[in-house]
Amino acid sequence: MGLDEDSLDYHASDPPGKIEISTTKPTNTQRDLSLAYSPGVAAPCRRIDENPEDAFKYTAKGNMVGVVSNGSAVLGLGDIGAQASKPVMEGKGVLFKRFADIDVFDVELDQESADDIIESVAAMEPTFGGINLEDIKAPECFEIETRLREEMDIPVFHDDQHGTAIISGAALLNAAEIADKDLEDVDVVFSGAGASAIASAKFYVSLGVRRENITMCDSSGIITEDRDVNEFKQQFASPAGEGGDLADAMEGADVFVGLSVGGIVDQEMVRSMADDPIVFAMANPDPEIGYEEAKNARDDTVIMATGRSDYPNQVNNVLGFPFIFRGALDVRATDINEEMKVACAEALADLAKQDVPDAVVKAYGDQPLQFGPEYIIPKPLDPRVLFEVAPAIAEAAAESGVARRDLDLEEYREELEARLGKSREMMRIVLNKAKSDPKRVALGEGDDEKMIRAAYQMSEEGIAEPVLIGDRDTIDGVVAALGLDFDPDIVDPDEGEHEEYAERLYELRQRKGITESEAKSLVKRDPNYLGSTMVEAGDADALLTGLTHHYPSALKPPLQVVGTAPDADYVAGVYMLTFKNRVIFCADTTVNQDPEADVLAEVAEHTAELARRFNVDPRVAMLSYSNFGSVDNEGTRKPREAARMLREDDVDFPVDGEMQADSAVVEDILEGTYEFSDLDQPANVLIFPNLEAGNIGYKLLQRLGGADAIGPMLVGMGEPVHVLQRGDEVKDIVNLAAVAVVDAQQNSD
């Protein structure tokens, strides 16, 4: 099937369209309904009548944007009318929700005159926290936005004008830096003089481009003061007598901005531009000149951007509007002004210079993404855009006087991260604890690129003081290749004999099968032994390893050298699984194959301690396929006995079992059938009866239950040691490093 047929099936599948309304409060009982509607709804109505600002407190207005169009200028389709534009507007709503968790009503107006549209939209102010104007033709769109901004006390933003301006502006900031061009001195040529071109030209002036250095061309050539054009084009008219065609305008130009039609620029025109030209060919679906065609036109560096996703540097408006509105809504801004737009462009430009998460790289085909000519703006699927851009918008709104609500920006960033998932909210707790007192973390396999990138992030964010164990030349080469501003602490096994570590390893293991020469060899050739001995000797506070090793082989050296904690005989692997509104710790998932009751009890205690590091009050369930004696055999007795042992030890957390998994986590089953249980709420620490069950269980919850998994976190070690899973991403390494730092902080107390 072709794309058209696939799209029609996609939109027509039941239920038709792409959006629906869902409730955010319980509606299961008669009381719920009486609160949601009559008679309970009268109370918030009266409050809002007394104080209109309370609409933001008692209704969804503060998170609601109206996407408004009359369908007169739909991208690639033209004037198709209001109703035919509805799939596009629904799609816009999907993007708002997907990228910034903003709710949307799409409003298609069957109106043509600017006055009618203005009157209709202004009348909807009580409904919305902001208005996104979309696909309205020029020049009416200019008047509509200007007047609505004057009349309405909520943000009004015409994305067709400003979206492209802001995103291409971010690209321009970075392209100029790479090409070593000063914005005050660059000559910019525009092909196209519609809404987005005029708005982009205005915005570039806000970024530092001089008005007199901008040449704008329409289908008739260079716009000059002696031509009869509308007032909006006239703003960028060149002096009379300086006319010509697009080719004339491009000669010697530093920057070409295409917002017109495909195929109107050839290689000769690109060759006529200044050294290291910047070419933004953004006509869709076909750019003014093809990507390869422009890059191959000359021997120096052509920094190229298009509107297409199949080439580097896509100028995509989704990098802007969701996050601009997120920040504007959260400070209850009255406007989206120039200062906020500039803040957005600068935040995007800065983000492009940061290390790119592995998940983003994978989403774009595992192609290298590193600041340079092929990567000057972030990718739309980069989750960091939300908590980089929205705070910048909020801050700019406050500083420019259009915010009606003050925000603590650090707290706000954490709130935004929580919108991306419970796992980010939980990790933020540990990351903040780690930053309060960073510790020295040794990283085995320190010459692996992921470890180096993780070390850079730890250092930049103040989470830890990383120590890379590996070949110095390799590490220095990777740091240079990645362009990291980073001078890492390196321990190279080939530099020196590291005699003190070999001696300590020999001392610890001489009666357990290791000779003196073997100890020297292990320290030199196995970073896990070197790192473990550093931790045992106090020269590092924690160790992370296992990225390129099988889990058992990576765990063996720390167990031999560091050993278990004084109050522990066993270690265990724990995964924290985060769902939308709950967190569950699963143990043991990586170490003990068939534990006895005393092992299960010890693992439960250590896992409960781990939960508290995430500010979670533990409630422990010892899992089985039996509920409280319904099956009696050797297997079910172990978790039953473990629960009894814990209660007799008078542990400071509720624990029960043996019990089935659904009895442990479903409130109705727990309270309705097993009201005698010592758990008065569903469990959040699940102790599995054996390794097979634990590994299967957490993976099913992760894959089918949609949980995010953090781990495995080792509990019971004498010093903080965590073993990564092979193939973990950089964020996983950083997260476990933060957990290790918090472990080390507690050990030093």
PDB file of C-alpha atoms in Angstrom, residues 284-407:
ATOM      1  CA  ASN A 284       8.319  21.447   1.484  1.00  0.00           C
ATOM      2  CA  PRO A 285       8.167  18.763   0.325  1.00  0.00           C
ATOM      3  CA  ASP A 286      10.901  19.674  -2.168  1.00  0.00           C
ATOM      4  CA  PRO A 287      13.567  22.188  -1.078  1.00  0.00           C
ATOM      5  CA  GLU A 288      14.747  25.044  -3.252  1.00  0.00           C
ATOM      6  CA  ILE A 289      17.887  22.973  -3.871  1.00  0.00           C
ATOM      7  CA  GLY A 290      18.516  19.371  -2.875  1.00  0.00           C
ATOM      8  CA  TYR A 291      20.737  18.544   0.069  1.00  0.00           C
ATOM      9  CA  GLU A 292      23.436  16.642  -1.856  1.00  0.00           C
ATOM     10  CA  GLU A 293      23.234  19.101  -4.726  1.00  0.00           C
ATOM     11  CA  ALA A 294      24.010  22.041  -2.460  1.00  0.00           C
ATOM     12  CA  LYS A 295      26.735  20.220  -0.503  1.00  0.00           C
ATOM     13  CA  ASN A 296      28.452  19.117  -3.710  1.00  0.00           C
ATOM     14  CA  ALA A 297      28.293  22.537  -5.342  1.00  0.00           C
ATOM     15  CA  ARG A 298      31.615  23.678  -3.889  1.00  0.00           C
ATOM     16  CA  ASP A 299      34.712  22.487  -2.044  1.00  0.00           C
ATOM     17  CA  ASP A 300      34.396  24.476   1.167  1.00  0.00           C
ATOM     18  CA  THR A 301      31.835  23.808   3.916  1.00  0.00           C
ATOM     19  CA  VAL A 302      28.181  24.311   3.001  1.00  0.00           C
ATOM     20  CA  ILE A 303      26.055  24.278   6.146  1.00  0.00           C
ATOM     21  CA  MET A 304      22.742  23.010   4.900  1.00  0.00           C
ATOM     22  CA  ALA A 305      19.295  22.742   6.487  1.00  0.00           C
ATOM     23  CA  THR A 306      15.959  21.721   4.996  1.00  0.00           C
ATOM     24  CA  GLY A 307      12.434  21.033   6.168  1.00  0.00           C
ATOM     25  CA  ARG A 308      12.822  17.305   5.483  1.00  0.00           C
ATOM     26  CA  SER A 309      13.357  14.591   8.071  1.00  0.00           C
ATOM     27  CA  ASP A 310      15.490  12.415   5.773  1.00  0.00           C
ATOM     28  CA  TYR A 311      18.397  14.870   5.783  1.00  0.00           C
ATOM     29  CA  PRO A 312      20.452  16.418   8.603  1.00  0.00           C
ATOM     30  CA  ASN A 313      19.340  19.680  10.201  1.00  0.00           C
ATOM     31  CA  GLN A 314      15.594  19.472   9.761  1.00  0.00           C
ATOM     32  CA  VAL A 315      13.918  22.786  10.595  1.00  0.00           C
ATOM     33  CA  ASN A 316      10.846  21.364  12.286  1.00  0.00           C
ATOM     34  CA  ASN A 317       8.361  23.599  14.091  1.00  0.00           C
ATOM     35  CA  VAL A 318       7.656  20.880  16.641  1.00  0.00           C
ATOM     36  CA  LEU A 319      10.919  21.956  18.290  1.00  0.00           C
ATOM     37  CA  GLY A 320       9.188  25.202  19.177  1.00  0.00           C
ATOM     38  CA  PHE A 321       5.453  25.566  19.711  1.00  0.00           C
ATOM     39  CA  PRO A 322       4.815  22.774  22.288  1.00  0.00           C
ATOM     40  CA  PHE A 323       7.577  23.996  24.557  1.00  0.00           C
ATOM     41  CA  ILE A 324       6.890  27.684  24.028  1.00  0.00           C
ATOM     42  CA  PHE A 325       3.287  27.177  25.110  1.00  0.00           C
ATOM     43  CA  ARG A 326       4.363  24.900  27.973  1.00  0.00           C
ATOM     44  CA  GLY A 327       6.488  27.642  29.473  1.00  0.00           C
ATOM     45  CA  ALA A 328       3.937  30.355  28.710  1.00  0.00           C
ATOM     46  CA  LEU A 329       1.053  28.408  30.258  1.00  0.00           C
ATOM     47  CA  ASP A 330       2.993  27.508  33.372  1.00  0.00           C
ATOM     48  CA  VAL A 331       3.717  31.160  34.225  1.00  0.00           C
ATOM     49  CA  ARG A 332       0.226  32.189  32.998  1.00  0.00           C
ATOM     50  CA  ALA A 333       1.788  34.572  30.516  1.00  0.00           C
ATOM     51  CA  THR A 334      -0.355  37.226  28.888  1.00  0.00           C
ATOM     52  CA  ASP A 335       1.683  37.144  25.680  1.00  0.00           C
ATOM     53  CA  ILE A 336       4.415  35.321  23.767  1.00  0.00           C
ATOM     54  CA  ASN A 337       6.760  38.199  23.089  1.00  0.00           C
ATOM     55  CA  GLU A 338      10.027  38.673  21.250  1.00  0.00           C
ATOM     56  CA  GLU A 339      12.114  38.044  24.365  1.00  0.00           C
ATOM     57  CA  MET A 340      10.498  34.633  24.789  1.00  0.00           C
ATOM     58  CA  LYS A 341      11.076  33.731  21.145  1.00  0.00           C
ATOM     59  CA  VAL A 342      14.752  34.683  21.377  1.00  0.00           C
ATOM     60  CA  ALA A 343      15.063  32.659  24.575  1.00  0.00           C
ATOM     61  CA  CYS A 344      13.647  29.636  22.730  1.00  0.00           C
ATOM     62  CA  ALA A 345      16.127  29.959  19.859  1.00  0.00           C
ATOM     63  CA  GLU A 346      19.076  30.375  22.213  1.00  0.00           C
ATOM     64  CA  ALA A 347      18.031  27.387  24.339  1.00  0.00           C
ATOM     65  CA  LEU A 348      17.731  25.192  21.230  1.00  0.00           C
ATOM     66  CA  ALA A 349      21.096  26.376  19.959  1.00  0.00           C
ATOM     67  CA  ASP A 350      22.714  25.574  23.300  1.00  0.00           C
ATOM     68  CA  LEU A 351      21.091  22.142  23.471  1.00  0.00           C
ATOM     69  CA  ALA A 352      22.566  21.177  20.098  1.00  0.00           C
ATOM     70  CA  LYS A 353      26.036  21.549  21.633  1.00  0.00           C
ATOM     71  CA  GLN A 354      25.345  18.990  24.361  1.00  0.00           C
ATOM     72  CA  ASP A 355      25.975  15.249  24.204  1.00  0.00           C
ATOM     73  CA  VAL A 356      23.033  13.496  22.543  1.00  0.00           C
ATOM     74  CA  PRO A 357      21.280  10.675  24.462  1.00  0.00           C
ATOM     75  CA  ASP A 358      21.651   7.188  23.003  1.00  0.00           C
ATOM     76  CA  ALA A 359      17.866   6.819  22.702  1.00  0.00           C
ATOM     77  CA  VAL A 360      17.760   9.819  20.367  1.00  0.00           C
ATOM     78  CA  VAL A 361      20.631   8.468  18.280  1.00  0.00           C
ATOM     79  CA  LYS A 362      18.831   5.121  17.948  1.00  0.00           C
ATOM     80  CA  ALA A 363      15.591   6.846  16.957  1.00  0.00           C
ATOM     81  CA  TYR A 364      17.417   8.397  14.008  1.00  0.00           C
ATOM     82  CA  GLY A 365      19.078   5.274  12.674  1.00  0.00           C
ATOM     83  CA  ASP A 366      22.205   5.231  14.865  1.00  0.00           C
ATOM     84  CA  GLN A 367      23.756   8.022  12.819  1.00  0.00           C
ATOM     85  CA  PRO A 368      26.346  10.068  14.745  1.00  0.00           C
ATOM     86  CA  LEU A 369      24.824  13.240  16.205  1.00  0.00           C
ATOM     87  CA  GLN A 370      27.514  15.669  17.269  1.00  0.00           C
ATOM     88  CA  PHE A 371      27.600  19.455  17.109  1.00  0.00           C
ATOM     89  CA  GLY A 372      28.929  20.505  13.727  1.00  0.00           C
ATOM     90  CA  PRO A 373      27.778  21.254  10.153  1.00  0.00           C
ATOM     91  CA  GLU A 374      25.581  18.109  10.097  1.00  0.00           C
ATOM     92  CA  TYR A 375      23.994  18.800  13.499  1.00  0.00           C
ATOM     93  CA  ILE A 376      23.157  22.433  14.289  1.00  0.00           C
ATOM     94  CA  ILE A 377      19.724  22.000  15.867  1.00  0.00           C
ATOM     95  CA  PRO A 378      18.356  19.273  18.185  1.00  0.00           C
ATOM     96  CA  LYS A 379      16.192  16.459  16.916  1.00  0.00           C
ATOM     97  CA  PRO A 380      12.433  16.665  17.568  1.00  0.00           C
ATOM     98  CA  LEU A 381      12.432  13.372  19.510  1.00  0.00           C
ATOM     99  CA  ASP A 382      15.054  14.603  21.975  1.00  0.00           C
ATOM    100  CA  PRO A 383      13.187  14.597  25.330  1.00  0.00           C
ATOM    101  CA  ARG A 384      15.532  17.218  26.773  1.00  0.00           C
ATOM    102  CA  VAL A 385      13.953  19.944  24.633  1.00  0.00           C
ATOM    103  CA  LEU A 386      11.056  20.147  27.095  1.00  0.00           C
ATOM    104  CA  PHE A 387      13.101  20.883  30.178  1.00  0.00           C
ATOM    105  CA  GLU A 388      15.598  23.111  28.366  1.00  0.00           C
ATOM    106  CA  VAL A 389      13.225  25.296  26.340  1.00  0.00           C
ATOM    107  CA  ALA A 390      10.170  25.605  28.614  1.00  0.00           C
ATOM    108  CA  PRO A 391      12.202  27.002  31.571  1.00  0.00           C
ATOM    109  CA  ALA A 392      13.907  29.440  29.214  1.00  0.00           C
ATOM    110  CA  ILE A 393      10.475  30.622  28.048  1.00  0.00           C
ATOM    111  CA  ALA A 394       9.210  30.912  31.627  1.00  0.00           C
ATOM    112  CA  GLU A 395      12.279  32.888  32.678  1.00  0.00           C
ATOM    113  CA  ALA A 396      12.041  35.243  29.705  1.00  0.00           C
ATOM    114  CA  ALA A 397       8.334  35.794  30.369  1.00  0.00           C
ATOM    115  CA  ALA A 398       9.080  36.741  33.967  1.00  0.00           C
ATOM    116  CA  GLU A 399      11.958  39.046  33.064  1.00  0.00           C
ATOM    117  CA  SER A 400       9.943  40.784  30.327  1.00  0.00           C
ATOM    118  CA  GLY A 401       6.949  41.360  32.592  1.00  0.00           C
ATOM    119  CA  VAL A 402       4.290  39.181  30.946  1.00  0.00           C
ATOM    120  CA  ALA A 403       4.233  36.378  33.571  1.00  0.00           C
ATOM    121  CA  ARG A 404       1.450  36.341  36.150  1.00  0.00           C
ATOM    122  CA  ARG A 405       2.951  33.534  38.206  1.00  0.00           C
ATOM    123  CA  ASP A 406       6.412  33.140  39.738  1.00  0.00           C
ATOM    124  CA  LEU A 407       8.245  29.837  39.397  1.00  0.00           C
TER     125      LEU A 407
END
